[in-house]
Amino acid sequence: MLTSQDIEFFVSLAQSKSLAATARKLNVTPPSVSQRLQALEQKLNVTLVKRGSRATSLTVEGEILLQKGLAVLQQIVLLEDNIIEEKQAISGKLRIVAPIGYGAERVAPLVAEFKQMYPLTQVELMLSDTPSWSHRDPPDILIYIGQLKDSSLTRIVLSKNQRLLLASPSYLQHQAAINCPTDLINHKCIALQENNDDVTLWKFTHKKTGALKSIRIAAALTCNLGSVVKEWAINGHGIIQRSQWNVVNELKNNKLQVILPEYALPTADIVALVSSNRNSRPAKVNCFIDFLKAHLAEKS
């Protein structure tokens, strides 16, 4: 009979590049990993892993065991949560993936505060300029800004957010007037490379008429860090699109001004992406999502 220890072992193996890497992760010898894998394959009477000289890959049966096994392990965690005290349920490892800029400025301080409130948790925050969901090694929560790409994930809005078209007063003072999106073709535009999006196709919706307009800009500057893009704009190097949360102070201090306010850019709500509904999630995940929603709403 397959045991939870068998599943945990195979998940560790599947998430490693080689048997040697699995051995290092489990702090055992490579031969013991190979022997345990052989025993598991004999128990199931299937081949789970294709052995290569430098790396391993999963067979079809191995992929099934990985995906189903991850679901079983999650159910075990959920069962443990349901049979211990409410406070004790908020414990264990919590893995979060978030965008670099938003994650560092807004999420990281809340992670530290959450850890203080629930000392039995171990929170791992991974920041990326292209945050994405890994089905092989999934996080508990993926914090995302913008349009949802994977419809199989559950989307929870943490904070409303909109994109703005912006430039510095110094730039606008010395450039031709911008009365409609088409005028941007003759201006210096700055692109933020994020989420593997088409960053030079800027889309606009007229707020009154609902008319849609898309403009293909020629990016004078491009970067994958929002802080760099914003600084370029503040220094008068061109026009940017940025999330409202990121430019509150710059708008207040008149370092940046909104352009074409009669047009709306695509929405960019701050969302949490998870793999299951609330009743199927561990208590620690639901608790952290509720904590984020309460605190991020205060700052929106």
CSV table of C-alpha atoms in Angstrom, one decimal:
chain,number,residue,atom,x,y,z
A,1,MET,CA,0.0,0.0,0.0
A,2,LEU,CA,1.2,3.5,-0.9
A,3,THR,CA,2.0,5.6,2.2
A,4,SER,CA,2.3,9.3,2.8
A,5,GLN,CA,6.0,8.8,3.3
A,6,ASP,CA,6.2,7.3,-0.2
A,7,ILE,CA,4.4,10.3,-1.6
A,8,GLU,CA,6.6,12.8,0.2
A,9,PHE,CA,9.7,11.0,-1.0
A,10,PHE,CA,8.5,11.0,-4.6
A,11,VAL,CA,7.4,14.6,-4.6
A,12,SER,CA,10.9,15.6,-3.3
A,13,LEU,CA,12.4,13.5,-6.1
A,14,ALA,CA,10.1,14.9,-8.8
A,15,GLN,CA,10.9,18.5,-7.7
A,16,SER,CA,14.7,17.8,-8.0
A,17,LYS,CA,16.8,17.8,-11.2
A,18,SER,CA,18.5,14.5,-10.5
A,19,LEU,CA,18.7,11.6,-8.0
A,20,ALA,CA,21.9,13.2,-6.6
A,21,ALA,CA,20.0,16.5,-6.0
A,22,THR,CA,17.3,14.5,-4.2
A,23,ALA,CA,19.9,12.9,-2.0
A,24,ARG,CA,21.3,16.3,-1.0
A,25,LYS,CA,17.8,17.6,-0.3
A,26,LEU,CA,16.9,14.6,1.9
A,27,ASN,CA,20.4,14.4,3.4
A,28,VAL,CA,21.0,10.8,2.4
A,29,THR,CA,23.3,9.0,0.0
A,30,PRO,CA,22.4,8.7,-3.8
A,31,PRO,CA,22.3,4.9,-3.7
A,32,SER,CA,19.7,5.0,-1.0
A,33,VAL,CA,17.5,7.3,-3.1
A,34,SER,CA,17.9,5.0,-6.1
A,35,GLN,CA,17.0,1.9,-4.0
A,36,ARG,CA,14.0,3.7,-2.5
A,37,LEU,CA,12.8,4.7,-6.0
A,38,GLN,CA,13.2,1.1,-7.2
A,39,ALA,CA,11.2,-0.2,-4.3
A,40,LEU,CA,8.4,2.3,-4.9
A,41,GLU,CA,8.3,1.4,-8.6
A,42,GLN,CA,8.1,-2.3,-7.7
A,43,LYS,CA,5.3,-1.6,-5.2
A,44,LEU,CA,3.3,0.1,-7.9
A,45,ASN,CA,4.6,-2.1,-10.8
A,46,VAL,CA,5.2,0.9,-13.0
A,47,THR,CA,8.2,3.0,-14.1
A,48,LEU,CA,8.0,6.4,-12.6
A,49,VAL,CA,11.2,8.1,-13.6
A,50,LYS,CA,13.3,8.1,-16.8
A,51,ARG,CA,17.0,8.0,-15.7
A,52,GLY,CA,19.4,10.1,-17.7
A,53,SER,CA,23.2,10.6,-17.3
A,54,ARG,CA,22.8,14.1,-15.9
A,55,ALA,CA,19.1,14.5,-15.1
A,56,THR,CA,15.9,12.7,-14.6
A,57,SER,CA,12.4,13.1,-16.0
A,58,LEU,CA,9.0,11.7,-15.1
A,59,THR,CA,7.1,9.1,-17.0
A,60,VAL,CA,3.3,9.6,-17.6
A,61,GLU,CA,2.7,7.5,-14.5
A,62,GLY,CA,5.2,9.6,-12.6
A,63,GLU,CA,3.4,12.8,-13.5
A,64,ILE,CA,0.1,11.3,-12.3
A,65,LEU,CA,1.7,10.3,-9.0
A,66,LEU,CA,3.2,13.8,-8.6
A,67,GLN,CA,-0.1,15.6,-9.2
A,68,LYS,CA,-2.3,13.2,-7.3
A,69,GLY,CA,0.3,13.0,-4.5
A,70,LEU,CA,0.4,16.7,-4.0
A,71,ALA,CA,-3.4,16.8,-3.7
A,72,VAL,CA,-3.2,13.9,-1.1
A,73,LEU,CA,-0.5,15.7,0.9
A,74,GLN,CA,-2.6,18.9,0.9
A,75,GLN,CA,-5.6,16.9,2.2
A,76,ILE,CA,-3.4,15.5,5.0
A,77,VAL,CA,-2.4,19.0,6.0
A,78,LEU,CA,-6.1,20.0,5.9
A,79,LEU,CA,-7.0,17.0,8.1
A,80,GLU,CA,-4.3,18.0,10.6
A,81,ASP,CA,-5.6,21.5,10.7
A,82,ASN,CA,-9.2,20.3,11.4
A,83,ILE,CA,-8.2,18.2,14.5
A,84,ILE,CA,-6.0,20.6,16.4
A,85,GLU,CA,-6.8,23.8,18.3
A,86,GLU,CA,-7.7,26.9,16.2
A,87,LYS,CA,-4.5,28.7,17.2
A,88,GLN,CA,-2.4,25.6,16.6
A,89,ALA,CA,-3.9,25.3,13.1
A,90,ILE,CA,-2.2,28.4,12.0
A,91,SER,CA,1.2,26.7,11.9
A,92,GLY,CA,3.6,25.1,9.4
A,93,LYS,CA,5.2,26.3,6.2
A,94,LEU,CA,3.5,28.9,4.1
A,95,ARG,CA,5.0,29.6,0.6
A,96,ILE,CA,4.2,32.9,-1.2
A,97,VAL,CA,5.2,34.2,-4.6
A,98,ALA,CA,4.8,37.9,-5.4
A,99,PRO,CA,6.0,40.5,-7.8
A,100,ILE,CA,9.3,42.2,-6.9
A,101,GLY,CA,8.2,45.8,-6.4
A,102,TYR,CA,4.8,45.2,-4.8
A,103,GLY,CA,6.1,42.2,-2.8
A,104,ALA,CA,9.0,44.2,-1.4
A,105,GLU,CA,7.0,47.3,-0.5
A,106,ARG,CA,3.6,46.0,0.5
A,107,VAL,CA,3.8,42.2,1.1
A,108,ALA,CA,7.1,41.8,2.9
A,109,PRO,CA,6.2,44.0,5.9
A,110,LEU,CA,2.9,42.1,6.3
A,111,VAL,CA,4.7,38.7,6.1
A,112,ALA,CA,6.9,39.8,9.1
A,113,GLU,CA,3.8,41.0,11.0
A,114,PHE,CA,1.9,37.8,10.3
A,115,LYS,CA,4.9,35.7,11.5
A,116,GLN,CA,4.8,37.7,14.8
A,117,MET,CA,1.1,37.0,15.3
A,118,TYR,CA,1.5,33.3,14.5
A,119,PRO,CA,4.9,32.2,15.7
A,120,LEU,CA,4.4,28.6,14.7
A,121,THR,CA,4.4,29.5,11.0
A,122,GLN,CA,7.4,29.4,8.8
A,123,VAL,CA,6.8,31.9,5.9
A,124,GLU,CA,8.8,31.7,2.7
A,125,LEU,CA,8.4,34.8,0.4
A,126,MET,CA,9.8,34.5,-3.1
A,127,LEU,CA,9.9,37.7,-5.2
A,128,SER,CA,10.0,37.6,-9.0
A,129,ASP,CA,9.6,40.1,-11.9
A,130,THR,CA,7.6,37.3,-13.7
A,131,PRO,CA,5.6,35.6,-10.9
A,132,SER,CA,4.0,32.5,-12.2
A,133,TRP,CA,2.2,29.4,-10.9
A,134,SER,CA,4.3,26.1,-10.9
A,135,HIS,CA,2.1,23.0,-11.1
A,136,ARG,CA,5.1,20.9,-10.3
A,137,ASP,CA,6.1,22.8,-7.2
A,138,PRO,CA,3.1,25.0,-6.5
A,139,PRO,CA,3.2,27.8,-3.9
A,140,ASP,CA,0.4,28.2,-1.3
A,141,ILE,CA,-0.4,31.7,-2.7
A,142,LEU,CA,0.6,33.6,-5.8
A,143,ILE,CA,0.1,37.3,-5.5
A,144,TYR,CA,-0.5,38.8,-9.0
A,145,ILE,CA,-1.2,42.2,-10.5
A,146,GLY,CA,-3.1,42.4,-13.7
A,147,GLN,CA,-5.0,40.0,-16.0
A,148,LEU,CA,-5.5,36.4,-14.9
A,149,LYS,CA,-3.9,34.0,-17.3
A,150,ASP,CA,-4.6,30.6,-15.7
A,151,SER,CA,-8.3,30.2,-15.4
A,152,SER,CA,-7.9,26.9,-13.4
A,153,LEU,CA,-6.8,29.0,-10.4
A,154,THR,CA,-9.1,30.6,-7.9
A,155,ARG,CA,-8.9,34.4,-8.0
A,156,ILE,CA,-9.3,36.4,-4.8
A,157,VAL,CA,-9.2,40.2,-5.0
A,158,LEU,CA,-7.0,41.6,-2.2
A,159,SER,CA,-7.1,45.3,-3.2
A,160,LYS,CA,-8.6,47.3,-6.1
A,161,ASN,CA,-6.0,49.0,-8.3
A,162,GLN,CA,-5.9,50.8,-11.6
A,163,ARG,CA,-3.2,51.6,-14.1
A,164,LEU,CA,-2.4,55.3,-14.9
A,165,LEU,CA,-0.7,57.0,-17.8
A,166,LEU,CA,1.9,59.3,-16.4
A,167,ALA,CA,4.7,61.7,-17.1
A,168,SER,CA,6.7,64.4,-15.2
A,169,PRO,CA,5.7,68.1,-15.5
A,170,SER,CA,9.2,68.8,-17.0
A,171,TYR,CA,8.6,66.3,-19.8
A,172,LEU,CA,5.1,67.6,-20.6
A,173,GLN,CA,6.3,71.2,-20.6
A,174,HIS,CA,8.6,70.7,-23.6
A,175,GLN,CA,6.6,68.2,-25.6
A,176,ALA,CA,3.6,68.3,-28.0
A,177,ALA,CA,0.2,68.1,-26.4
A,178,ILE,CA,-1.4,64.7,-25.8
A,179,ASN,CA,-5.1,64.8,-26.6
A,180,CYS,CA,-5.8,61.2,-27.6
A,181,PRO,CA,-3.9,57.8,-27.4
A,182,THR,CA,-2.7,58.2,-31.1
A,183,ASP,CA,-0.6,61.2,-30.0
A,184,LEU,CA,1.6,58.8,-28.0
A,185,ILE,CA,3.2,57.6,-31.3
A,186,ASN,CA,5.1,60.9,-31.4
A,187,HIS,CA,6.3,60.7,-27.8
A,188,LYS,CA,9.0,58.9,-25.8
A,189,CYS,CA,7.4,56.0,-24.1
A,190,ILE,CA,8.9,53.8,-21.4
A,191,ALA,CA,7.9,50.1,-21.1
A,192,LEU,CA,7.9,48.0,-18.0
A,193,GLN,CA,8.7,44.3,-18.8
A,194,GLU,CA,6.5,42.2,-16.5
A,195,ASN,CA,4.4,39.0,-16.5
A,196,ASN,CA,5.6,38.2,-20.0
A,197,ASP,CA,3.0,40.7,-21.3
A,198,ASP,CA,3.1,42.4,-24.7
A,199,VAL,CA,4.5,45.6,-23.1
A,200,THR,CA,4.5,47.8,-26.2
A,201,LEU,CA,0.8,47.4,-27.0
A,202,TRP,CA,-1.0,50.0,-24.9
A,203,LYS,CA,-4.8,49.6,-24.6
A,204,PHE,CA,-7.2,52.4,-23.8
A,205,THR,CA,-11.0,52.5,-23.2
A,206,HIS,CA,-12.8,55.9,-23.3
A,207,LYS,CA,-14.6,56.2,-20.0
A,208,LYS,CA,-17.7,57.9,-21.5
A,209,THR,CA,-18.2,56.2,-24.8
A,210,GLY,CA,-16.6,52.8,-24.2
A,211,ALA,CA,-14.6,53.1,-27.4
A,212,LEU,CA,-11.5,50.9,-27.5
A,213,LYS,CA,-8.1,52.0,-28.8
A,214,SER,CA,-4.8,50.2,-29.0
A,215,ILE,CA,-1.5,51.8,-29.7
A,216,ARG,CA,1.8,50.1,-30.5
A,217,ILE,CA,4.4,52.3,-28.9
A,218,ALA,CA,8.1,52.3,-29.8
A,219,ALA,CA,9.7,52.0,-26.4
A,220,ALA,CA,12.5,54.5,-25.9
A,221,LEU,CA,13.5,52.7,-22.6
A,222,THR,CA,12.5,49.3,-21.2
A,223,CYS,CA,13.2,47.7,-17.8
A,224,ASN,CA,11.9,44.9,-15.7
A,225,LEU,CA,12.0,46.9,-12.5
A,226,GLY,CA,9.1,49.2,-11.7
A,227,SER,CA,11.3,51.4,-9.5
A,228,VAL,CA,13.7,52.1,-12.4
A,229,VAL,CA,10.9,52.9,-14.9
A,230,LYS,CA,9.2,55.3,-12.4
A,231,GLU,CA,12.5,57.1,-11.8
A,232,TRP,CA,13.1,57.5,-15.5
A,233,ALA,CA,9.7,59.1,-15.8
A,234,ILE,CA,10.2,61.4,-12.8
A,235,ASN,CA,13.5,62.6,-14.4
A,236,GLY,CA,11.7,63.5,-17.6
A,237,HIS,CA,12.7,60.7,-19.9
A,238,GLY,CA,9.3,59.8,-21.1
A,239,ILE,CA,5.7,58.5,-20.5
A,240,ILE,CA,4.9,55.4,-18.4
A,241,GLN,CA,2.1,53.2,-17.3
A,242,ARG,CA,2.1,52.5,-13.5
A,243,SER,CA,-0.2,51.1,-11.0
A,244,GLN,CA,-1.9,53.6,-8.8
A,245,TRP,CA,-0.6,52.0,-5.6
A,246,ASN,CA,2.9,52.7,-6.7
A,247,VAL,CA,2.6,56.5,-7.5
A,248,VAL,CA,0.5,57.8,-4.7
A,249,ASN,CA,3.3,60.0,-3.3
A,250,GLU,CA,4.6,61.1,-6.7
A,251,LEU,CA,1.1,62.3,-7.6
A,252,LYS,CA,0.7,64.1,-4.3
A,253,ASN,CA,4.1,65.8,-4.7
A,254,ASN,CA,3.5,66.7,-8.4
A,255,LYS,CA,6.5,64.7,-9.5
A,256,LEU,CA,4.2,62.9,-11.9
A,257,GLN,CA,1.0,63.9,-13.6
A,258,VAL,CA,-1.9,61.8,-15.1
A,259,ILE,CA,-2.2,62.0,-18.9
A,260,LEU,CA,-5.4,61.3,-20.8
A,261,PRO,CA,-7.6,61.0,-17.6
A,262,GLU,CA,-10.7,60.5,-19.8
A,263,TYR,CA,-9.3,57.1,-20.8
A,264,ALA,CA,-9.0,54.0,-18.7
A,265,LEU,CA,-6.2,51.5,-19.0
A,266,PRO,CA,-6.7,47.7,-18.4
A,267,THR,CA,-7.5,47.0,-14.7
A,268,ALA,CA,-4.7,45.8,-12.5
A,269,ASP,CA,-6.3,44.6,-9.3
A,270,ILE,CA,-4.0,43.0,-6.7
A,271,VAL,CA,-5.2,39.4,-6.5
A,272,ALA,CA,-4.2,36.2,-4.7
A,273,LEU,CA,-4.2,33.1,-6.8
A,274,VAL,CA,-4.8,29.7,-5.1
A,275,SER,CA,-5.5,26.2,-6.3
A,276,SER,CA,-8.6,25.4,-4.3
A,277,ASN,CA,-11.7,26.9,-2.7
A,278,ARG,CA,-11.8,28.2,0.9
A,279,ASN,CA,-13.2,25.0,2.4
A,280,SER,CA,-10.4,22.9,0.9
A,281,ARG,CA,-7.5,25.2,1.9
A,282,PRO,CA,-5.4,24.8,5.0
A,283,ALA,CA,-6.3,27.3,7.8
A,284,LYS,CA,-3.0,29.0,7.6
A,285,VAL,CA,-3.6,29.9,3.9
A,286,ASN,CA,-7.1,31.3,4.6
A,287,CYS,CA,-5.8,33.2,7.6
A,288,PHE,CA,-3.0,34.8,5.6
A,289,ILE,CA,-5.3,35.8,2.8
A,290,ASP,CA,-7.8,37.4,5.2
A,291,PHE,CA,-4.9,39.2,6.9
A,292,LEU,CA,-3.7,40.5,3.5
A,293,LYS,CA,-7.2,41.7,2.4
A,294,ALA,CA,-7.7,43.6,5.7
A,295,HIS,CA,-4.3,45.3,5.7
A,296,LEU,CA,-4.0,46.0,1.9
A,297,ALA,CA,-7.5,47.5,1.8
A,298,GLU,CA,-6.4,50.0,4.4
A,299,LYS,CA,-3.6,51.2,2.0
A,300,SER,CA,-5.6,51.2,-1.3
